[in-house]
């Protein structure tokens, strides 16, 4: 059974659980520069480079993976959000991209397999690809709207390097998450498709958009419906939303995607909105109650948490949705559906 078939089979039985935040959990360790840098001898300071911990302090991400599985997670997301050549350039660690992704995936795979062996319940590993700090759709120079720091082919190659290492480490899915620019996501999609073709097998893609305002658009201006129309050709195994806001603010957009998409819906919101100090203080029971409403209305297939969420949040979510039926995947009528910033559906 392929990873796609295995996930779909599990998702037909129950609402699945993905994990929670990594960054805020790592911050709790209060690591100093020496812990981040290890003995790699890099030219830049590494403090804050969470991805490098796979090489310098692997017990930290490993303990976080274990805590989330113990809380009830079915899916582990690798600690590789910024493990690409563009983002690692800020730390002078571009040459370590393969090693970071390979070790992160290998770690998550081993821990997932360990938990699956204990109770026979399938555990999955999603290789996380962040959006980088560059954008293909928008100019960073207000005086030159046509300027771009990178081009599509370059970003596709950056993602391909990351994906190949993640696959080598044992991931089940490529998770293109926190999508603020739909064109960036398309570069990731093409990289994943090409990587799958090179392997000669299906390499399932998960896609997760992030909204930049309450109207429900990402930074490149697409509504959630337009985003779906722009990426549906990739046949993602899941589509959904992460980060952005807390669950309360995402409610109408989850409803839109749920009715629209003929694939699994995965949503992992922040633990509410940050307070004046930038910290997240929404209680696990509050988050679980809010996302539980989506579950009760059969609008979701996979739930988890993003910024500020903890193993306690994931356990509360898992407990809240236990026994609730998963969302049934709709079969939309056949239409030509296109996307500018708004969706466009041709009449029959």
PDB file of N, CA, C and O in Angstrom, residues 64-132:
ATOM      1  N   UNK A  64      10.836  16.486  21.022  1.00  0.00           N
ATOM      2  CA  UNK A  64       9.597  17.162  20.630  1.00  0.00           C
ATOM      3  C   UNK A  64       8.731  16.220  19.787  1.00  0.00           C
ATOM      4  O   UNK A  64       7.513  16.134  19.983  1.00  0.00           O
ATOM      5  N   UNK A  65       9.354  15.506  18.855  1.00  0.00           N
ATOM      6  CA  UNK A  65       8.608  14.507  18.078  1.00  0.00           C
ATOM      7  C   UNK A  65       7.946  13.494  19.015  1.00  0.00           C
ATOM      8  O   UNK A  65       6.766  13.158  18.854  1.00  0.00           O
ATOM      9  N   UNK A  66       8.710  13.001  19.981  1.00  0.00           N
ATOM     10  CA  UNK A  66       8.175  11.995  20.901  1.00  0.00           C
ATOM     11  C   UNK A  66       6.993  12.544  21.701  1.00  0.00           C
ATOM     12  O   UNK A  66       5.979  11.871  21.887  1.00  0.00           O
ATOM     13  N   UNK A  67       7.138  13.791  22.146  1.00  0.00           N
ATOM     14  CA  UNK A  67       6.069  14.400  22.946  1.00  0.00           C
ATOM     15  C   UNK A  67       4.778  14.525  22.142  1.00  0.00           C
ATOM     16  O   UNK A  67       3.682  14.290  22.669  1.00  0.00           O
ATOM     17  N   UNK A  68       4.904  14.867  20.876  1.00  0.00           N
ATOM     18  CA  UNK A  68       3.699  14.994  20.041  1.00  0.00           C
ATOM     19  C   UNK A  68       3.077  13.634  19.738  1.00  0.00           C
ATOM     20  O   UNK A  68       1.851  13.500  19.743  1.00  0.00           O
ATOM     21  N   UNK A  69       3.893  12.621  19.476  1.00  0.00           N
ATOM     22  CA  UNK A  69       3.325  11.285  19.270  1.00  0.00           C
ATOM     23  C   UNK A  69       2.653  10.770  20.549  1.00  0.00           C
ATOM     24  O   UNK A  69       1.584  10.175  20.506  1.00  0.00           O
ATOM     25  N   UNK A  70       3.272  11.019  21.686  1.00  0.00           N
ATOM     26  CA  UNK A  70       2.677  10.604  22.951  1.00  0.00           C
ATOM     27  C   UNK A  70       1.358  11.332  23.211  1.00  0.00           C
ATOM     28  O   UNK A  70       0.459  10.795  23.860  1.00  0.00           O
ATOM     29  N   UNK A  71       1.238  12.554  22.664  1.00  0.00           N
ATOM     30  CA  UNK A  71       0.009  13.336  22.828  1.00  0.00           C
ATOM     31  C   UNK A  71      -1.110  12.859  21.910  1.00  0.00           C
ATOM     32  O   UNK A  71      -2.257  13.283  22.064  1.00  0.00           O
ATOM     33  N   UNK A  72      -0.766  11.996  20.942  1.00  0.00           N
ATOM     34  CA  UNK A  72      -1.797  11.446  20.061  1.00  0.00           C
ATOM     35  C   UNK A  72      -1.640  11.748  18.592  1.00  0.00           C
ATOM     36  O   UNK A  72      -2.522  11.434  17.792  1.00  0.00           O
ATOM     37  N   UNK A  73      -0.513  12.357  18.188  1.00  0.00           N
ATOM     38  CA  UNK A  73      -0.321  12.703  16.781  1.00  0.00           C
ATOM     39  C   UNK A  73      -0.175  11.461  15.908  1.00  0.00           C
ATOM     40  O   UNK A  73       0.434  10.464  16.313  1.00  0.00           O
ATOM     41  N   UNK A  74      -0.743  11.557  14.719  1.00  0.00           N
ATOM     42  CA  UNK A  74      -0.567  10.518  13.698  1.00  0.00           C
ATOM     43  C   UNK A  74       0.513  10.900  12.694  1.00  0.00           C
ATOM     44  O   UNK A  74       1.079  10.034  12.018  1.00  0.00           O
ATOM     45  N   UNK A  75       0.767  12.203  12.576  1.00  0.00           N
ATOM     46  CA  UNK A  75       1.695  12.724  11.570  1.00  0.00           C
ATOM     47  C   UNK A  75       2.751  13.575  12.246  1.00  0.00           C
ATOM     48  O   UNK A  75       2.431  14.456  13.054  1.00  0.00           O
ATOM     49  N   UNK A  76       4.011  13.322  11.917  1.00  0.00           N
ATOM     50  CA  UNK A  76       5.113  14.179  12.356  1.00  0.00           C
ATOM     51  C   UNK A  76       5.552  15.035  11.181  1.00  0.00           C
ATOM     52  O   UNK A  76       5.718  14.526  10.067  1.00  0.00           O
ATOM     53  N   UNK A  77       5.718  16.317  11.429  1.00  0.00           N
ATOM     54  CA  UNK A  77       6.269  17.212  10.418  1.00  0.00           C
ATOM     55  C   UNK A  77       7.741  17.430  10.740  1.00  0.00           C
ATOM     56  O   UNK A  77       8.093  17.750  11.877  1.00  0.00           O
ATOM     57  N   UNK A  78       8.612  17.239   9.768  1.00  0.00           N
ATOM     58  CA  UNK A  78      10.037  17.374  10.021  1.00  0.00           C
ATOM     59  C   UNK A  78      10.393  18.809  10.412  1.00  0.00           C
ATOM     60  O   UNK A  78       9.742  19.762   9.990  1.00  0.00           O
ATOM     61  N   UNK A  79      11.427  18.940  11.203  1.00  0.00           N
ATOM     62  CA  UNK A  79      11.896  20.248  11.661  1.00  0.00           C
ATOM     63  C   UNK A  79      12.803  20.862  10.584  1.00  0.00           C
ATOM     64  O   UNK A  79      14.003  21.034  10.762  1.00  0.00           O
ATOM     65  N   UNK A  80      12.182  21.166   9.423  1.00  0.00           N
ATOM     66  CA  UNK A  80      12.964  21.615   8.255  1.00  0.00           C
ATOM     67  C   UNK A  80      12.341  22.824   7.575  1.00  0.00           C
ATOM     68  O   UNK A  80      12.551  23.049   6.384  1.00  0.00           O
ATOM     69  N   UNK A  81      11.566  23.609   8.317  1.00  0.00           N
ATOM     70  CA  UNK A  81      10.842  24.738   7.737  1.00  0.00           C
ATOM     71  C   UNK A  81      11.765  25.691   6.972  1.00  0.00           C
ATOM     72  O   UNK A  81      11.403  26.227   5.929  1.00  0.00           O
ATOM     73  N   UNK A  82      12.966  25.891   7.481  1.00  0.00           N
ATOM     74  CA  UNK A  82      13.918  26.801   6.831  1.00  0.00           C
ATOM     75  C   UNK A  82      15.164  26.081   6.333  1.00  0.00           C
ATOM     76  O   UNK A  82      16.207  26.706   6.119  1.00  0.00           O
ATOM     77  N   UNK A  83      15.047  24.782   6.140  1.00  0.00           N
ATOM     78  CA  UNK A  83      16.211  23.993   5.739  1.00  0.00           C
ATOM     79  C   UNK A  83      16.387  23.977   4.227  1.00  0.00           C
ATOM     80  O   UNK A  83      16.436  22.930   3.588  1.00  0.00           O
ATOM     81  N   UNK A  84      16.484  25.162   3.659  1.00  0.00           N
ATOM     82  CA  UNK A  84      16.705  25.299   2.221  1.00  0.00           C
ATOM     83  C   UNK A  84      17.863  26.266   2.000  1.00  0.00           C
ATOM     84  O   UNK A  84      18.258  27.018   2.894  1.00  0.00           O
ATOM     85  N   UNK A  85      18.397  26.248   0.795  1.00  0.00           N
ATOM     86  CA  UNK A  85      19.595  27.038   0.474  1.00  0.00           C
ATOM     87  C   UNK A  85      19.393  28.535   0.697  1.00  0.00           C
ATOM     88  O   UNK A  85      20.292  29.244   1.147  1.00  0.00           O
ATOM     89  N   UNK A  86      18.201  29.039   0.391  1.00  0.00           N
ATOM     90  CA  UNK A  86      17.937  30.474   0.529  1.00  0.00           C
ATOM     91  C   UNK A  86      17.932  30.877   1.997  1.00  0.00           C
ATOM     92  O   UNK A  86      18.604  31.827   2.412  1.00  0.00           O
ATOM     93  N   UNK A  87      17.171  30.149   2.807  1.00  0.00           N
ATOM     94  CA  UNK A  87      17.061  30.494   4.231  1.00  0.00           C
ATOM     95  C   UNK A  87      18.351  30.213   4.987  1.00  0.00           C
ATOM     96  O   UNK A  87      18.749  30.985   5.867  1.00  0.00           O
ATOM     97  N   UNK A  88      19.018  29.112   4.655  1.00  0.00           N
ATOM     98  CA  UNK A  88      20.255  28.772   5.363  1.00  0.00           C
ATOM     99  C   UNK A  88      21.414  29.710   4.999  1.00  0.00           C
ATOM    100  O   UNK A  88      22.410  29.779   5.731  1.00  0.00           O
ATOM    101  N   UNK A  89      21.277  30.456   3.914  1.00  0.00           N
ATOM    102  CA  UNK A  89      22.312  31.438   3.557  1.00  0.00           C
ATOM    103  C   UNK A  89      22.459  32.492   4.642  1.00  0.00           C
ATOM    104  O   UNK A  89      23.545  33.050   4.846  1.00  0.00           O
ATOM    105  N   UNK A  90      21.382  32.774   5.358  1.00  0.00           N
ATOM    106  CA  UNK A  90      21.443  33.746   6.454  1.00  0.00           C
ATOM    107  C   UNK A  90      22.364  33.273   7.569  1.00  0.00           C
ATOM    108  O   UNK A  90      22.839  34.085   8.378  1.00  0.00           O
ATOM    109  N   UNK A  91      22.599  31.976   7.626  1.00  0.00           N
ATOM    110  CA  UNK A  91      23.446  31.397   8.672  1.00  0.00           C
ATOM    111  C   UNK A  91      24.764  30.850   8.132  1.00  0.00           C
ATOM    112  O   UNK A  91      25.515  30.204   8.872  1.00  0.00           O
ATOM    113  N   UNK A  92      25.019  31.074   6.842  1.00  0.00           N
ATOM    114  CA  UNK A  92      26.239  30.537   6.243  1.00  0.00           C
ATOM    115  C   UNK A  92      26.271  29.023   6.228  1.00  0.00           C
ATOM    116  O   UNK A  92      27.341  28.403   6.287  1.00  0.00           O
ATOM    117  N   UNK A  93      25.097  28.416   6.139  1.00  0.00           N
ATOM    118  CA  UNK A  93      25.009  26.955   6.244  1.00  0.00           C
ATOM    119  C   UNK A  93      24.403  26.314   5.000  1.00  0.00           C
ATOM    120  O   UNK A  93      23.853  25.205   5.069  1.00  0.00           O
ATOM    121  N   UNK A  94      24.525  26.991   3.861  1.00  0.00           N
ATOM    122  CA  UNK A  94      23.922  26.460   2.624  1.00  0.00           C
ATOM    123  C   UNK A  94      24.438  25.057   2.283  1.00  0.00           C
ATOM    124  O   UNK A  94      23.701  24.227   1.754  1.00  0.00           O
ATOM    125  N   UNK A  95      25.711  24.806   2.580  1.00  0.00           N
ATOM    126  CA  UNK A  95      26.329  23.526   2.223  1.00  0.00           C
ATOM    127  C   UNK A  95      25.826  22.368   3.085  1.00  0.00           C
ATOM    128  O   UNK A  95      26.120  21.202   2.798  1.00  0.00           O
ATOM    129  N   UNK A  96      25.040  22.678   4.113  1.00  0.00           N
ATOM    130  CA  UNK A  96      24.539  21.637   5.014  1.00  0.00           C
ATOM    131  C   UNK A  96      23.078  21.282   4.761  1.00  0.00           C
ATOM    132  O   UNK A  96      22.490  20.513   5.518  1.00  0.00           O
ATOM    133  N   UNK A  97      22.497  21.835   3.698  1.00  0.00           N
ATOM    134  CA  UNK A  97      21.077  21.613   3.424  1.00  0.00           C
ATOM    135  C   UNK A  97      20.740  20.132   3.310  1.00  0.00           C
ATOM    136  O   UNK A  97      19.767  19.653   3.908  1.00  0.00           O
ATOM    137  N   UNK A  98      21.532  19.392   2.566  1.00  0.00           N
ATOM    138  CA  UNK A  98      21.238  17.967   2.404  1.00  0.00           C
ATOM    139  C   UNK A  98      21.317  17.250   3.749  1.00  0.00           C
ATOM    140  O   UNK A  98      20.411  16.480   4.109  1.00  0.00           O
ATOM    141  N   UNK A  99      22.364  17.511   4.493  1.00  0.00           N
ATOM    142  CA  UNK A  99      22.558  16.825   5.774  1.00  0.00           C
ATOM    143  C   UNK A  99      21.440  17.150   6.754  1.00  0.00           C
ATOM    144  O   UNK A  99      20.924  16.255   7.448  1.00  0.00           O
ATOM    145  N   UNK A 100      21.029  18.428   6.830  1.00  0.00           N
ATOM    146  CA  UNK A 100      19.970  18.820   7.762  1.00  0.00           C
ATOM    147  C   UNK A 100      18.668  18.098   7.431  1.00  0.00           C
ATOM    148  O   UNK A 100      18.006  17.518   8.301  1.00  0.00           O
ATOM    149  N   UNK A 101      18.295  18.118   6.150  1.00  0.00           N
ATOM    150  CA  UNK A 101      17.032  17.493   5.749  1.00  0.00           C
ATOM    151  C   UNK A 101      17.071  15.983   5.887  1.00  0.00           C
ATOM    152  O   UNK A 101      16.100  15.374   6.367  1.00  0.00           O
ATOM    153  N   UNK A 102      18.171  15.389   5.499  1.00  0.00           N
ATOM    154  CA  UNK A 102      18.287  13.932   5.605  1.00  0.00           C
ATOM    155  C   UNK A 102      18.200  13.483   7.066  1.00  0.00           C
ATOM    156  O   UNK A 102      17.428  12.572   7.407  1.00  0.00           O
ATOM    157  N   UNK A 103      18.955  14.130   7.937  1.00  0.00           N
ATOM    158  CA  UNK A 103      18.969  13.735   9.343  1.00  0.00           C
ATOM    159  C   UNK A 103      17.624  14.020  10.014  1.00  0.00           C
ATOM    160  O   UNK A 103      17.167  13.238  10.849  1.00  0.00           O
ATOM    161  N   UNK A 104      16.990  15.130   9.656  1.00  0.00           N
ATOM    162  CA  UNK A 104      15.686  15.453  10.235  1.00  0.00           C
ATOM    163  C   UNK A 104      14.636  14.421   9.838  1.00  0.00           C
ATOM    164  O   UNK A 104      13.838  13.968  10.669  1.00  0.00           O
ATOM    165  N   UNK A 105      14.630  14.057   8.556  1.00  0.00           N
ATOM    166  CA  UNK A 105      13.662  13.070   8.080  1.00  0.00           C
ATOM    167  C   UNK A 105      13.941  11.691   8.674  1.00  0.00           C
ATOM    168  O   UNK A 105      13.013  10.975   9.090  1.00  0.00           O
ATOM    169  N   UNK A 106      15.203  11.331   8.718  1.00  0.00           N
ATOM    170  CA  UNK A 106      15.594  10.022   9.273  1.00  0.00           C
ATOM    171  C   UNK A 106      15.160   9.909  10.736  1.00  0.00           C
ATOM    172  O   UNK A 106      14.659   8.875  11.183  1.00  0.00           O
ATOM    173  N   UNK A 107      15.351  11.005  11.489  1.00  0.00           N
ATOM    174  CA  UNK A 107      14.959  11.040  12.896  1.00  0.00           C
ATOM    175  C   UNK A 107      13.448  10.874  13.054  1.00  0.00           C
ATOM    176  O   UNK A 107      12.971  10.036  13.838  1.00  0.00           O
ATOM    177  N   UNK A 108      12.687  11.681  12.310  1.00  0.00           N
ATOM    178  CA  UNK A 108      11.232  11.617  12.411  1.00  0.00           C
ATOM    179  C   UNK A 108      10.715  10.242  11.996  1.00  0.00           C
ATOM    180  O   UNK A 108       9.795   9.692  12.619  1.00  0.00           O
ATOM    181  N   UNK A 109      11.313   9.672  10.938  1.00  0.00           N
ATOM    182  CA  UNK A 109      10.906   8.352  10.468  1.00  0.00           C
ATOM    183  C   UNK A 109      11.122   7.281  11.532  1.00  0.00           C
ATOM    184  O   UNK A 109      10.248   6.445  11.789  1.00  0.00           O
ATOM    185  N   UNK A 110      12.294   7.312  12.167  1.00  0.00           N
ATOM    186  CA  UNK A 110      12.620   6.303  13.166  1.00  0.00           C
ATOM    187  C   UNK A 110      11.661   6.381  14.361  1.00  0.00           C
ATOM    188  O   UNK A 110      11.197   5.359  14.869  1.00  0.00           O
ATOM    189  N   UNK A 111      11.347   7.606  14.791  1.00  0.00           N
ATOM    190  CA  UNK A 111      10.461   7.768  15.942  1.00  0.00           C
ATOM    191  C   UNK A 111       9.022   7.390  15.572  1.00  0.00           C
ATOM    192  O   UNK A 111       8.316   6.744  16.345  1.00  0.00           O
ATOM    193  N   UNK A 112       8.596   7.761  14.358  1.00  0.00           N
ATOM    194  CA  UNK A 112       7.262   7.375  13.884  1.00  0.00           C
ATOM    195  C   UNK A 112       7.129   5.848  13.837  1.00  0.00           C
ATOM    196  O   UNK A 112       6.122   5.279  14.285  1.00  0.00           O
ATOM    197  N   UNK A 113       8.149   5.189  13.307  1.00  0.00           N
ATOM    198  CA  UNK A 113       8.116   3.725  13.207  1.00  0.00           C
ATOM    199  C   UNK A 113       8.123   3.081  14.592  1.00  0.00           C
ATOM    200  O   UNK A 113       7.479   2.042  14.810  1.00  0.00           O
ATOM    201  N   UNK A 114       8.837   3.696  15.518  1.00  0.00           N
ATOM    202  CA  UNK A 114       8.892   3.183  16.890  1.00  0.00           C
ATOM    203  C   UNK A 114       7.503   3.216  17.531  1.00  0.00           C
ATOM    204  O   UNK A 114       7.075   2.235  18.159  1.00  0.00           O
ATOM    205  N   UNK A 115       6.784   4.320  17.342  1.00  0.00           N
ATOM    206  CA  UNK A 115       5.447   4.433  17.932  1.00  0.00           C
ATOM    207  C   UNK A 115       4.460   3.524  17.217  1.00  0.00           C
ATOM    208  O   UNK A 115       3.573   2.936  17.855  1.00  0.00           O
ATOM    209  N   UNK A 116       4.604   3.378  15.902  1.00  0.00           N
ATOM    210  CA  UNK A 116       3.709   2.478  15.169  1.00  0.00           C
ATOM    211  C   UNK A 116       3.909   1.035  15.610  1.00  0.00           C
ATOM    212  O   UNK A 116       2.938   0.268  15.724  1.00  0.00           O
ATOM    213  N   UNK A 117       5.159   0.669  15.876  1.00  0.00           N
ATOM    214  CA  UNK A 117       5.453  -0.708  16.299  1.00  0.00           C
ATOM    215  C   UNK A 117       4.827  -1.029  17.654  1.00  0.00           C
ATOM    216  O   UNK A 117       4.496  -2.185  17.943  1.00  0.00           O
ATOM    217  N   UNK A 118       4.628  -0.009  18.483  1.00  0.00           N
ATOM    218  CA  UNK A 118       4.074  -0.221  19.825  1.00  0.00           C
ATOM    219  C   UNK A 118       2.601  -0.614  19.789  1.00  0.00           C
ATOM    220  O   UNK A 118       2.157  -1.464  20.558  1.00  0.00           O
ATOM    221  N   UNK A 119       1.834   0.031  18.901  1.00  0.00           N
ATOM    222  CA  UNK A 119       0.380  -0.205  18.938  1.00  0.00           C
ATOM    223  C   UNK A 119      -0.229  -0.559  17.582  1.00  0.00           C
ATOM    224  O   UNK A 119      -1.436  -0.784  17.484  1.00  0.00           O
ATOM    225  N   UNK A 120       0.595  -0.593  16.528  1.00  0.00           N
ATOM    226  CA  UNK A 120       0.085  -0.970  15.216  1.00  0.00           C
ATOM    227  C   UNK A 120      -0.644   0.129  14.479  1.00  0.00           C
ATOM    228  O   UNK A 120      -1.078  -0.065  13.336  1.00  0.00           O
ATOM    229  N   UNK A 121      -0.799   1.286  15.108  1.00  0.00           N
ATOM    230  CA  UNK A 121      -1.483   2.403  14.450  1.00  0.00           C
ATOM    231  C   UNK A 121      -0.506   3.107  13.527  1.00  0.00           C
ATOM    232  O   UNK A 121       0.582   3.482  13.939  1.00  0.00           O
ATOM    233  N   UNK A 122      -0.857   3.280  12.256  1.00  0.00           N
ATOM    234  CA  UNK A 122       0.075   3.905  11.315  1.00  0.00           C
ATOM    235  C   UNK A 122       0.477   5.308  11.749  1.00  0.00           C
ATOM    236  O   UNK A 122      -0.357   6.099  12.206  1.00  0.00           O
ATOM    237  N   UNK A 123       1.754   5.624  11.615  1.00  0.00           N
ATOM    238  CA  UNK A 123       2.272   6.970  11.836  1.00  0.00           C
ATOM    239  C   UNK A 123       2.943   7.412  10.543  1.00  0.00           C
ATOM    240  O   UNK A 123       3.576   6.619   9.841  1.00  0.00           O
ATOM    241  N   UNK A 124       2.820   8.697  10.247  1.00  0.00           N
ATOM    242  CA  UNK A 124       3.304   9.242   8.984  1.00  0.00           C
ATOM    243  C   UNK A 124       4.312  10.358   9.238  1.00  0.00           C
ATOM    244  O   UNK A 124       4.305  10.993  10.291  1.00  0.00           O
ATOM    245  N   UNK A 125       5.139  10.601   8.215  1.00  0.00           N
ATOM    246  CA  UNK A 125       6.116  11.690   8.293  1.00  0.00           C
ATOM    247  C   UNK A 125       5.946  12.601   7.081  1.00  0.00           C
ATOM    248  O   UNK A 125       5.998  12.150   5.932  1.00  0.00           O
ATOM    249  N   UNK A 126       5.721  13.876   7.362  1.00  0.00           N
ATOM    250  CA  UNK A 126       5.593  14.886   6.308  1.00  0.00           C
ATOM    251  C   UNK A 126       6.849  15.751   6.304  1.00  0.00           C
ATOM    252  O   UNK A 126       7.231  16.308   7.336  1.00  0.00           O
ATOM    253  N   UNK A 127       7.492  15.830   5.161  1.00  0.00           N
ATOM    254  CA  UNK A 127       8.690  16.659   5.026  1.00  0.00           C
ATOM    255  C   UNK A 127       8.296  18.114   4.821  1.00  0.00           C
ATOM    256  O   UNK A 127       7.702  18.466   3.799  1.00  0.00           O
ATOM    257  N   UNK A 128       8.613  18.968   5.798  1.00  0.00           N
ATOM    258  CA  UNK A 128       8.133  20.351   5.788  1.00  0.00           C
ATOM    259  C   UNK A 128       9.012  21.274   4.945  1.00  0.00           C
ATOM    260  O   UNK A 128      10.216  21.350   5.140  1.00  0.00           O
ATOM    261  N   UNK A 129       8.365  21.983   4.020  1.00  0.00           N
ATOM    262  CA  UNK A 129       9.009  23.004   3.199  1.00  0.00           C
ATOM    263  C   UNK A 129       8.360  24.353   3.503  1.00  0.00           C
ATOM    264  O   UNK A 129       7.165  24.543   3.264  1.00  0.00           O
ATOM    265  N   UNK A 130       9.124  25.275   4.047  1.00  0.00           N
ATOM    266  CA  UNK A 130       8.617  26.617   4.283  1.00  0.00           C
ATOM    267  C   UNK A 130       8.704  27.454   3.020  1.00  0.00           C
ATOM    268  O   UNK A 130       9.297  27.048   2.018  1.00  0.00           O
ATOM    269  N   UNK A 131       8.136  28.653   3.044  1.00  0.00           N
ATOM    270  CA  UNK A 131       8.037  29.470   1.833  1.00  0.00           C
ATOM    271  C   UNK A 131       9.323  30.204   1.453  1.00  0.00           C
ATOM    272  O   UNK A 131       9.387  30.806   0.397  1.00  0.00           O
ATOM    273  N   UNK A 132      10.360  30.149   2.291  1.00  0.00           N
ATOM    274  CA  UNK A 132      11.583  30.949   2.206  1.00  0.00           C
ATOM    275  C   UNK A 132      11.240  32.416   2.492  1.00  0.00           C
ATOM    276  O   UNK A 132      10.071  32.771   2.658  1.00  0.00           O
TER     277      UNK A 132
END
